[in-house]
Coordinates of C-alpha atoms in Angstrom, one line a residue:
X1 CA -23.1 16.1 0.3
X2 CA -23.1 12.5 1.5
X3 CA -20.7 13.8 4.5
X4 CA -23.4 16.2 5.4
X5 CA -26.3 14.1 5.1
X6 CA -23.7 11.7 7.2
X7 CA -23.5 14.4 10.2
X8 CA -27.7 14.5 10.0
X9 CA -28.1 11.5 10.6
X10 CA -26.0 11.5 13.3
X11 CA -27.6 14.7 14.7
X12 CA -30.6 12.6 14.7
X13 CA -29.3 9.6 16.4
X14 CA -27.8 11.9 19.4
X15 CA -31.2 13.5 19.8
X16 CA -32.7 10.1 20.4
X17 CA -29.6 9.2 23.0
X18 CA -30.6 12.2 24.7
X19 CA -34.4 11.8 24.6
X20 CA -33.4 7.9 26.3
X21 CA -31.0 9.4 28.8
X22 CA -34.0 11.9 29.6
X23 CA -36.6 9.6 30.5
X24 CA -33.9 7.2 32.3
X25 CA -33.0 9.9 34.5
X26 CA -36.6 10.5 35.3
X27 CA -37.3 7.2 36.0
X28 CA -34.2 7.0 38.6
X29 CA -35.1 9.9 40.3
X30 CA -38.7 8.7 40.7
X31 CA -37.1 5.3 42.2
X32 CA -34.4 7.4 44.0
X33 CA -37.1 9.5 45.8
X34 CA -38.6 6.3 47.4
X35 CA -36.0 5.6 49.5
X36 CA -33.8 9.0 49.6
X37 CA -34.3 11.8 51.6
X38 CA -35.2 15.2 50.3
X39 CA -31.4 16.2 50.0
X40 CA -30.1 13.0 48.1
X41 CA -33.0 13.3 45.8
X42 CA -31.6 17.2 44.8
X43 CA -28.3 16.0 44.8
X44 CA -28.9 13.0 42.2
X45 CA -31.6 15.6 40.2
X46 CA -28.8 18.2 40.3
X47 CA -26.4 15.7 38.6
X48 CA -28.6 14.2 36.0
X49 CA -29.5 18.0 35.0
X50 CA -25.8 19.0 34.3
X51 CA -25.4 16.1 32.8
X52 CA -28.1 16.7 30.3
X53 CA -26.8 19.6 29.8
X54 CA -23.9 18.5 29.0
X55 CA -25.3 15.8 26.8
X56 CA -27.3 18.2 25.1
X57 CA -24.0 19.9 23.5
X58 CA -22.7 17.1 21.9
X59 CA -25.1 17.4 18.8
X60 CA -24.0 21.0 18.3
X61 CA -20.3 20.2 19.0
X62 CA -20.7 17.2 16.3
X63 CA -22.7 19.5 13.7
X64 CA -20.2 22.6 14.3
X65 CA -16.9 20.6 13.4
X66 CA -18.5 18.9 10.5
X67 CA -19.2 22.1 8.7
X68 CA -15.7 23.4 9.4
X69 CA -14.5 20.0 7.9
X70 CA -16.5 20.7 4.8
X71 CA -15.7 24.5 4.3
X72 CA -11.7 24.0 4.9
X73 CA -12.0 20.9 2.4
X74 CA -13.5 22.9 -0.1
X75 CA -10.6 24.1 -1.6
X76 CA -8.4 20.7 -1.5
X77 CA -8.8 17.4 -3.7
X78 CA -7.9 15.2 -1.2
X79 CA -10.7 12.3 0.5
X80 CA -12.2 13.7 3.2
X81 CA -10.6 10.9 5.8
X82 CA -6.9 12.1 4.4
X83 CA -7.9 15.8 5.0
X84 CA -8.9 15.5 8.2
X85 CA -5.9 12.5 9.2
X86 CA -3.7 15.6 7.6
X87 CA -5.1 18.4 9.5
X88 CA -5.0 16.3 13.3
X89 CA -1.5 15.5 12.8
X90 CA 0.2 18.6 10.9
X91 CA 1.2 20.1 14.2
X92 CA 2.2 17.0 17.1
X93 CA 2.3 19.9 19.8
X94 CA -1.2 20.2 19.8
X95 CA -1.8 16.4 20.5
X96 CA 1.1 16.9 22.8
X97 CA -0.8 19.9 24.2
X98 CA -4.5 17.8 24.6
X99 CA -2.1 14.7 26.5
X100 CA -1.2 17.3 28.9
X101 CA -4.6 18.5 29.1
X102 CA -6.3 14.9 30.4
X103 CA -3.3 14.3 32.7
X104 CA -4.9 17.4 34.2
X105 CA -8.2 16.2 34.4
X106 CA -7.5 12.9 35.4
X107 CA -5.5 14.5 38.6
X108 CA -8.6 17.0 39.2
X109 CA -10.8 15.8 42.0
X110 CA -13.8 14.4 41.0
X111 CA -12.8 13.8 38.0
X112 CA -12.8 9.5 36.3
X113 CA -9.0 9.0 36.7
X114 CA -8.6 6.2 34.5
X115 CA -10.2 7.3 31.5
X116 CA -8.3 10.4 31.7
X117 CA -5.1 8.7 32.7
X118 CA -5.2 6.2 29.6
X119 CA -6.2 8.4 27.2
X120 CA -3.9 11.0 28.3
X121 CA -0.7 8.1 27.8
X122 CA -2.3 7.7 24.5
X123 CA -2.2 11.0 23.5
X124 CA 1.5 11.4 24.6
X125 CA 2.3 8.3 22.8
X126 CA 1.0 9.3 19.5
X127 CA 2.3 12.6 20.0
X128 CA 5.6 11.3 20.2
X129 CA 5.8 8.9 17.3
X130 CA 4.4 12.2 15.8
X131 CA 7.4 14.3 16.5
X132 CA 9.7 11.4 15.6
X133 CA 7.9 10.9 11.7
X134 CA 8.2 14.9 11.2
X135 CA 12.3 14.8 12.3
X136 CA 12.7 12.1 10.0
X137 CA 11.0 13.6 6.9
X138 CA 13.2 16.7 7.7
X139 CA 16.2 14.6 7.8
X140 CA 15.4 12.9 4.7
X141 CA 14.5 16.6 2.9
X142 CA 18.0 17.6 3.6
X143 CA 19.4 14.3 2.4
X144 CA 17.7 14.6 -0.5
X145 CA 18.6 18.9 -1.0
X146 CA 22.1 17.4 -0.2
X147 CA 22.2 14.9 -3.1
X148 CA 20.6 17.1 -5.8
X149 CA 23.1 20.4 -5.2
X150 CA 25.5 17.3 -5.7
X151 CA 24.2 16.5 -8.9
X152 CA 24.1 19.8 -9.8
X153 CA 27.7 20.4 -9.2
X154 CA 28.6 17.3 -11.1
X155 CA 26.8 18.5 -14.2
X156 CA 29.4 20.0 -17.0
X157 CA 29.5 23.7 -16.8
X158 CA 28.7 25.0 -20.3
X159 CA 32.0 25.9 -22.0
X160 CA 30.6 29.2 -23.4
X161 CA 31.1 30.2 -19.3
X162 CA 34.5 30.3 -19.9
X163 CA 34.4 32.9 -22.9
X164 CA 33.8 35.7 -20.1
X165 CA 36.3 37.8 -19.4
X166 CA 36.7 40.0 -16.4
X167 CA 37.6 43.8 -17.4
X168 CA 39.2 44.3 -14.5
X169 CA 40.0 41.7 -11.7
X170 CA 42.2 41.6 -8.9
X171 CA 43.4 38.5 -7.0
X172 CA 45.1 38.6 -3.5
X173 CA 46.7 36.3 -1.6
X174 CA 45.4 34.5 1.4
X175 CA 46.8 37.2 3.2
X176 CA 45.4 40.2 2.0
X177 CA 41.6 38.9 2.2
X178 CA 41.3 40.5 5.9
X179 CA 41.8 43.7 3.8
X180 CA 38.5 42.7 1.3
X181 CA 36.4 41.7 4.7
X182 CA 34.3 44.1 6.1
X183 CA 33.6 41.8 8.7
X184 CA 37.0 41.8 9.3
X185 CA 37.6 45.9 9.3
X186 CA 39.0 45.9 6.2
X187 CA 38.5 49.0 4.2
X188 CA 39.5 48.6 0.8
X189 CA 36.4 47.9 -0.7
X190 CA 35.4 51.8 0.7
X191 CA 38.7 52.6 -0.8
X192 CA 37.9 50.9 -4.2
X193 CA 34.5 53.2 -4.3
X194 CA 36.1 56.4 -3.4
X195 CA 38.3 55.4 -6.4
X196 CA 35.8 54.8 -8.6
X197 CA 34.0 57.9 -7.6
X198 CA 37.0 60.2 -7.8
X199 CA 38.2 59.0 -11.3
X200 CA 34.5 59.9 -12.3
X201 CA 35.1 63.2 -10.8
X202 CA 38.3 63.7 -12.5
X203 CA 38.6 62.2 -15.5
X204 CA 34.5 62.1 -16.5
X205 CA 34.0 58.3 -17.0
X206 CA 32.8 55.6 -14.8
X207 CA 35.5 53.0 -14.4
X208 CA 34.0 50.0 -14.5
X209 CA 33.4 47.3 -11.0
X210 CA 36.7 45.6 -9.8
X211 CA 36.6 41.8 -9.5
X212 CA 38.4 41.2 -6.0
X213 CA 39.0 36.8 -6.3
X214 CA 41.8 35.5 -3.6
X215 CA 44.4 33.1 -5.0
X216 CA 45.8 30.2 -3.1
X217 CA 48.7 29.8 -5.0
X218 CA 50.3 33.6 -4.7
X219 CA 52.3 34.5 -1.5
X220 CA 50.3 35.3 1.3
X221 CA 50.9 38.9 0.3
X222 CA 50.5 38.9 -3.2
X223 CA 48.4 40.5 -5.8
X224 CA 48.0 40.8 -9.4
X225 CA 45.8 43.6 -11.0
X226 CA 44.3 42.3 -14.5
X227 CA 43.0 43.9 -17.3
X228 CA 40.8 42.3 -20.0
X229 CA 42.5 38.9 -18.8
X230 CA 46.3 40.1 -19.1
X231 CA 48.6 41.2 -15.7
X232 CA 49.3 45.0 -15.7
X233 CA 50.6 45.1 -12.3
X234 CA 51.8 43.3 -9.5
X235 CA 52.9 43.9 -5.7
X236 CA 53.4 42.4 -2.6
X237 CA 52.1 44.0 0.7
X238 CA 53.8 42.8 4.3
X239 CA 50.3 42.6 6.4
X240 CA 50.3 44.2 10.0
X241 CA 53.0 46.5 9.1
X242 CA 53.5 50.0 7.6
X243 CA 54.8 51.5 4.5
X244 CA 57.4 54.4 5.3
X245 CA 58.7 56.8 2.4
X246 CA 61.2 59.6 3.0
X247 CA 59.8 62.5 2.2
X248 CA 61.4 65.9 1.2
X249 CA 63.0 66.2 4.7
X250 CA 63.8 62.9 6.9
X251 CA 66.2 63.8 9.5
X252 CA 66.9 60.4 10.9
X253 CA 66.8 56.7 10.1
X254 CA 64.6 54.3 11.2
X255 CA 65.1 50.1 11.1
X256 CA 62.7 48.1 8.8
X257 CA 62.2 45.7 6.0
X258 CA 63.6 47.6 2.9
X259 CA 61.6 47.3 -0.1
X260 CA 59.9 49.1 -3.4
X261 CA 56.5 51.3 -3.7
X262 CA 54.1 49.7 -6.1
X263 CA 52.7 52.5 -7.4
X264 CA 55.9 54.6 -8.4
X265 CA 58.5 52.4 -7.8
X266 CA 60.2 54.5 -4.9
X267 CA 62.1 53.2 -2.4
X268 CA 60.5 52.6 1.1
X269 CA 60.4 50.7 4.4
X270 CA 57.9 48.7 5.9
X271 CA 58.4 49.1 9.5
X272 CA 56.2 47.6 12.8
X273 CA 53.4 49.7 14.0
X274 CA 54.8 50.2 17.1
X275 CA 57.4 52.9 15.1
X276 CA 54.9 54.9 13.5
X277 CA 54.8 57.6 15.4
X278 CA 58.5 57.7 15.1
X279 CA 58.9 57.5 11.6
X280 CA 56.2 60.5 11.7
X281 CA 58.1 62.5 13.5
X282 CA 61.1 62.1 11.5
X283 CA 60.0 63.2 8.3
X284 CA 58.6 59.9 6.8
X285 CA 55.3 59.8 4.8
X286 CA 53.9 56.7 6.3
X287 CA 50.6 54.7 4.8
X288 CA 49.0 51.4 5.9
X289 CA 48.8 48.4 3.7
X290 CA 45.0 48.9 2.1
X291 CA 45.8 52.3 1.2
X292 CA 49.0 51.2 -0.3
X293 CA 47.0 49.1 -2.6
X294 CA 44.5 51.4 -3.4
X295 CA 47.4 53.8 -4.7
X296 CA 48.6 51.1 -6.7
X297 CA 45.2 50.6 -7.7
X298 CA 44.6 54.0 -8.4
X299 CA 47.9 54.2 -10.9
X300 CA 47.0 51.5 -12.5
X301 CA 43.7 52.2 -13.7
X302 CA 44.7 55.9 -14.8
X303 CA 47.4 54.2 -17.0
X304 CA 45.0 51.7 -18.9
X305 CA 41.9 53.6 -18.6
X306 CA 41.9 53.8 -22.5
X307 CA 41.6 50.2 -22.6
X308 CA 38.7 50.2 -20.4
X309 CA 36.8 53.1 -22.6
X310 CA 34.7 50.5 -25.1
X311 CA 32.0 51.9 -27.4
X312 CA 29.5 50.8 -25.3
X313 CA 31.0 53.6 -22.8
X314 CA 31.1 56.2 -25.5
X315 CA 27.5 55.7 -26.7
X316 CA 26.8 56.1 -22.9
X317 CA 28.8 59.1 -22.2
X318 CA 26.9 60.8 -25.4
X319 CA 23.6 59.8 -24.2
X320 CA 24.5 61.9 -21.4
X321 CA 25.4 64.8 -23.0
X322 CA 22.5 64.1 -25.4
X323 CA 20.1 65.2 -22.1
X324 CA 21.4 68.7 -22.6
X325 CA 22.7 69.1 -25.7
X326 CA 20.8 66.9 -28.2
X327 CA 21.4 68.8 -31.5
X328 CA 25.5 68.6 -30.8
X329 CA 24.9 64.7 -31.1
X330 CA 22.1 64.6 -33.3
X331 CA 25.1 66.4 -35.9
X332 CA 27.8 64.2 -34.6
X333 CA 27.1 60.9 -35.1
X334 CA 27.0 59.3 -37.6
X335 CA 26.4 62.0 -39.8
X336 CA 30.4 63.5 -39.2
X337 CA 32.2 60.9 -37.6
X338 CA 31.3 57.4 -36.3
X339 CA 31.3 56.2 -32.6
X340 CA 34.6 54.5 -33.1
X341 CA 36.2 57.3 -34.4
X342 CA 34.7 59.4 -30.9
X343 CA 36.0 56.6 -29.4
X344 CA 39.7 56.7 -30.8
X345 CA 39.2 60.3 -30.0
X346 CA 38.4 59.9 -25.6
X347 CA 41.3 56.6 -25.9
X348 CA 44.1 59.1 -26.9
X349 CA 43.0 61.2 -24.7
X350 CA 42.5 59.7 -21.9
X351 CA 45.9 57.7 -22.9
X352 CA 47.8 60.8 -21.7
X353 CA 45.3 61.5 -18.5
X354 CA 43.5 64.1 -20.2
X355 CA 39.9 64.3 -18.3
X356 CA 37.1 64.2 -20.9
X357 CA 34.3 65.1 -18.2
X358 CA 34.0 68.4 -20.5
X359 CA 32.3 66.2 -23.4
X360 CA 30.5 69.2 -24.5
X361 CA 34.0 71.1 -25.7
X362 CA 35.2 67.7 -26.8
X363 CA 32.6 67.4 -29.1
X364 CA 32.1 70.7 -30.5
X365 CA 36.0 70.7 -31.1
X366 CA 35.2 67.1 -33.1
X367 CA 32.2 67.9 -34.8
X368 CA 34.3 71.3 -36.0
X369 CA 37.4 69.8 -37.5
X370 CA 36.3 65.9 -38.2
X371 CA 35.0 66.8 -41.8
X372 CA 38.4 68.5 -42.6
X373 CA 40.6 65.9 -40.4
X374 CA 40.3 62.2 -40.9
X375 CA 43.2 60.9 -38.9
X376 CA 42.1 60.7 -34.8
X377 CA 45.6 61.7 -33.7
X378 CA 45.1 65.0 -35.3
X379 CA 41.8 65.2 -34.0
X380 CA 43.1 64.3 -30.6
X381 CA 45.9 67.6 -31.1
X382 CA 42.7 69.8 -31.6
X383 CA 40.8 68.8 -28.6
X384 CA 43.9 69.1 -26.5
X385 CA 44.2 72.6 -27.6
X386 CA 40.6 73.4 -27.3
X387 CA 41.2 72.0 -23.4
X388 CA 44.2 74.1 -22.7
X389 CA 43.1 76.0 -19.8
X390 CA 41.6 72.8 -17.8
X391 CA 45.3 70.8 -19.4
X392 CA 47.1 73.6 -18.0
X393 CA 45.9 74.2 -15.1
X394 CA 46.6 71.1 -13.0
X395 CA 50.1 71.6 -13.5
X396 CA 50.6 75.2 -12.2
X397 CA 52.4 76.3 -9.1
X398 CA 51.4 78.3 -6.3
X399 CA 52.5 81.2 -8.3
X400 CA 50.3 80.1 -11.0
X401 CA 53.6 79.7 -13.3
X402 CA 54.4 76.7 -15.9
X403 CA 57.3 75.5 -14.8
X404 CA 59.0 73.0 -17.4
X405 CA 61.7 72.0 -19.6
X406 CA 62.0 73.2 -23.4
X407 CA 62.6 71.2 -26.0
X408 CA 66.1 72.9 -27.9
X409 CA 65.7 73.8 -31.3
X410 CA 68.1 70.6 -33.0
X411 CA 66.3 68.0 -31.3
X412 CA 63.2 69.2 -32.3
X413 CA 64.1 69.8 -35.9
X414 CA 66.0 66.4 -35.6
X415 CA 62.2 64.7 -34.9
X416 CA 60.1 66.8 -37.6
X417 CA 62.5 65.6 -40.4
X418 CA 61.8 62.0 -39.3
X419 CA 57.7 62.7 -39.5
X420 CA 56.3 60.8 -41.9
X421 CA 52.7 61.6 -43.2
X422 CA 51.3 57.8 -44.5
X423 CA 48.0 56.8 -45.9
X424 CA 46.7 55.9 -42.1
X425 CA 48.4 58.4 -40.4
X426 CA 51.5 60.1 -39.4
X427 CA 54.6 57.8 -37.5
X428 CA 58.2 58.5 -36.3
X429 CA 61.0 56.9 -38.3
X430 CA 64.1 57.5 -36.2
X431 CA 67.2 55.9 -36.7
X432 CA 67.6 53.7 -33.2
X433 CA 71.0 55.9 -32.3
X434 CA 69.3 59.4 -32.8
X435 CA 66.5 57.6 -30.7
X436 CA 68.7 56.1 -27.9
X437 CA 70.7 59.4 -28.0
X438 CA 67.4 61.6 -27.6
X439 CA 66.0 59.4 -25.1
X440 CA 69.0 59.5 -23.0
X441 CA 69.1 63.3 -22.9
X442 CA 65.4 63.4 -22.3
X443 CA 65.9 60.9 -19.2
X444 CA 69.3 63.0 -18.1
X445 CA 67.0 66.7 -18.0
X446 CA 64.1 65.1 -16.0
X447 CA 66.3 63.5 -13.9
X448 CA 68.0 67.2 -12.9
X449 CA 64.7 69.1 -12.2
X450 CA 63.3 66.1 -10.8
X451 CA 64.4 67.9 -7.0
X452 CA 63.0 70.7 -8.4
X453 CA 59.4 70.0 -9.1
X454 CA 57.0 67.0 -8.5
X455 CA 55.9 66.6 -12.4
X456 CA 58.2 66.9 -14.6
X457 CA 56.9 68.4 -17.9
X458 CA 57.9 69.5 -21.2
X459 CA 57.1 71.8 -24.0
X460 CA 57.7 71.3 -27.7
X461 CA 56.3 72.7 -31.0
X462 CA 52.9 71.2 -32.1
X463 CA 53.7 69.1 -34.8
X464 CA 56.3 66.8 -32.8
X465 CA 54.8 66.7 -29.3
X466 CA 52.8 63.2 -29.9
X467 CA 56.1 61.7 -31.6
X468 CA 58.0 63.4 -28.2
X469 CA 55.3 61.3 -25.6
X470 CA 55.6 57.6 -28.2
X471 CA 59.8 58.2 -27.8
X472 CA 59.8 59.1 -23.8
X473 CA 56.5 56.9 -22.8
X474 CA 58.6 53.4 -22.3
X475 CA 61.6 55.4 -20.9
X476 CA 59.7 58.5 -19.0
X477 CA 56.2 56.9 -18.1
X478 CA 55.1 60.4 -16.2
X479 CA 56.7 63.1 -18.4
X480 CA 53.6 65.1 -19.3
X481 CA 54.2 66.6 -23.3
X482 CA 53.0 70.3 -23.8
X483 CA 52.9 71.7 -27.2
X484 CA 53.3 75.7 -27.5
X485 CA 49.6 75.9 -28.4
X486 CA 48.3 74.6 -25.7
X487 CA 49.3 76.9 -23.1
X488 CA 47.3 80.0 -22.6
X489 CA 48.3 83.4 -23.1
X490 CA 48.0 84.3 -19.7
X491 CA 50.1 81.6 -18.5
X492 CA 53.8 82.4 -17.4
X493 CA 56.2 79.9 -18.6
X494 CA 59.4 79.0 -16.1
X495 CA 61.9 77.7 -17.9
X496 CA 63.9 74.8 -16.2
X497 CA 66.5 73.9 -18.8
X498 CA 66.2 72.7 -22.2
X499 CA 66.7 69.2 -24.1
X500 CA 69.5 69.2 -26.9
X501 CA 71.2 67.2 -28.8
X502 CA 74.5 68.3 -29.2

């Protein structure tokens, strides 16, 4: 209130200027009109009354701007001097602005010059030393941000941050990071995706996000795929060249840096892109670098996706199926079997590439047999049997025939005789020469059909085709193991040869 009362006073005070300046004209223009003529004395009353005019603004002006001072202040703690020293000089281009203005004025005609003139100069002046003050608190705010991201960098990093662990990570070379840059055109991120979406499709879990970090220490084109922290695979990719396989019919040769596929270990070329087309046309399969990683990629994660499957995962995947078919889970767990047993269940599975995306049968075939069967590998027999026609049926021909090897009658007795049924389970105990022997004629069979067909696969009785996969897995990695039960009926079986001992 005392700046208001403050600005009345002041109203009053200009009223009496003006009331002065009113009879003070009068009086001049009564003296005037003795000794002007008719038109001076207009010109001078003409003046005087503008002038008053004018005059009689300034009260308004004076009153106007004090109540905008005291509404805007309202909401600040500040004096009244600092808010209104604050509000002046929070933007220099308007003081810059008003210094152009009365260099304006003081150039108009009729217009004082030198009052204009020097309070224009003192305008720009202030203005200036204005601009200079706000570049220097800018320069000392990012001096200051500077310092304190310092600081922060040189603060310990907890050591519980390097407890996490990375599910799946993979570093790349220098090299290879054009292929990670979308800025760049690389497209294996897009590639990554469509892996992630077609394992979905196929096998019926989400694999988890891939940590892409580069490496300065690997070869330019170098990279490591990692899983829970531990290598699982590693390759090297030649950048701005192309990877050339012979296919089933290459009729010619072609020059290029001889190396070994990744992802199946064949051999290959990688040749310049200028000889593309040629290789093409000769027969060769030929693939750029991103997508030779995402094959590798792609290999890798179907191999060690039962590593990937934790329980969280499996609670996941049944609170899916729990959407449609709550009373199948309800049963389940944990009233037949826990979630780790389900979950030993999907990792043996899903060990061999057989898709769970049907959880509904998978169940069902669990909730059936797990009060009877308390070992999972057994369990794992079941479900495989109760997905015979989607196991099956990836591996027919055109034709829709089978065709596979047979396991002969000695080797397989030779195996069932070495079954033995323990407290935790059933396990092979093979002397290591009937092991290396049956190994080696296992390797010698694929190895004949392998011109034959593109998976090579094999059928044995039921009770020996898990022991047949652990013998052949470090030997044969692909060999896909059928039992006789889980082929259907109506499936024709072509017989390629058959495994024997003797």
């Amino acid at each position: 209130m005392d700046g208001a009362s403050k600005f009345v006073r002041g109203d009053a005070v200009a009223g009496i200027l003006i009331t002065l300046i009113n009879i003070i004209g009068g009086f001049i223009i009564g003296v005037a009109q003795q000794g002007l003529t008719a038109a001076q004395s207009a010109n001078i009353y003409t003046l005087l009354t503008v002038g008053d005019g004018l005059v009689a603004q300034i009260p308004a002006l004076v009153i106007s701007t004090a109540a905008g001072f005291l509404v805007t202040r309202a909401s600040s703690d500040t004096h009244l001097a600092d808010h209104v020293g604050g509000q002046i000089t929070a933007n220099p281009r308007v003081i810059f602005l008003s210094a152009g203005v009365m260099g304006l004025f003081a150039i108009m005609p009729g217009m004082p010059t030198i009052p204009f003139t020097i309070l224009g100069i003192l305008l720009g002046i202030w203005a200036y030393f204005l601009f200079r003050r706000k570049d220097m608190e800018a320069q000392s705010k990012v001096r200051d941000q500077t310092v304190q991201a310092q600081t922060e960098a040189q603060v310990e990093e907890p050591i519980e941050n390097y407890l996490a662990l990375d599910l799946l990570r993979l570093d790349v070379g220098y090299g290879l990071i054009s292929l990670v840059d979308e800025s760049q055109h690389g497209d294996l991120l897009d590639k990554i995706r469509s892996i992630r979406r077609q394992f979905a499709t196929d096998m019926g879990f989400v694999v988890p996000p891939i940590h892409i970090k580069d490496n300065l220490q690997f070869r330019p084109g170098e990279y490591v795929f990692i899983v829970k922290g531990v290598e699982v695979g590693r390759g090297e990719i030649k950048t701005g060249h192309f990877l050339a396989m012979e296919g089933g019919s290459v009729h010619g040769q072609i020059e290029g840096i001889p190396t070994i596929e990744p992802a199946f270990g064949l051999p290959a070329l990688w040749i310049s892109p200028n000889d593309r087309e040629r290789a093409e046309m000769l027969g060769y399969t030929v693939v750029d670098p991103s997508t030779v990683l995402a094959t590798h990629i792609t290999e890798l994660v179907h191999t060690h996706s039962h590593e990937m499957l934790n329980r969280q995962e499996v609670q996941n995947l049944l609170d899916l199926v729990a959407k449609t078919q709550p009373k199948l889970v309800e049963e389940l767990v944990p009233h037949v079997i826990t979630l780790g047993g389900v979950q030993k269940v999907l990792q043996g599975l899903l060990r061999e590439r057989v898709s769970i995306r049907d959880m509904v049968s998978v169940l069902e075939t669990i909730s059936d047999y797990a009060k009877l069967v308390k070992h999972p590998a057994q369990l794992v027999e079941l479900v495989r049997q109760a997905l015979s026609r989607s196991l099956v049926g990836r591996y027919l021909d055109e034709e829709g025939q089978l065709s596979a090897l047979v396991l002969g009658a000695d080797a397989e007795n030779l195996l069932a005789e070495a079954i033995v049924d323990g407290e935790f389970g059933s396990y092979l105990s093979l002397a290591p020469r009937s092991a290396t022997l049956f190994v080696k004629r296992m390797r010698k069979a694929v190895e004949d059909v392998a011109a034959k067909v593109v998976q090579p696969i094999i059928i044995t009785g039921s009770r020996v085709r898990p022991f047949v996969k652990q013998a052949s897995e470090s030997a044969i990695p692909h060999l896909v193991v059928l039992s006789q039960n889980e082929i259907p009926s109506n499936i024709q079986v072509h017989s390629l040869g058959s495994v024997n001992l003797s």
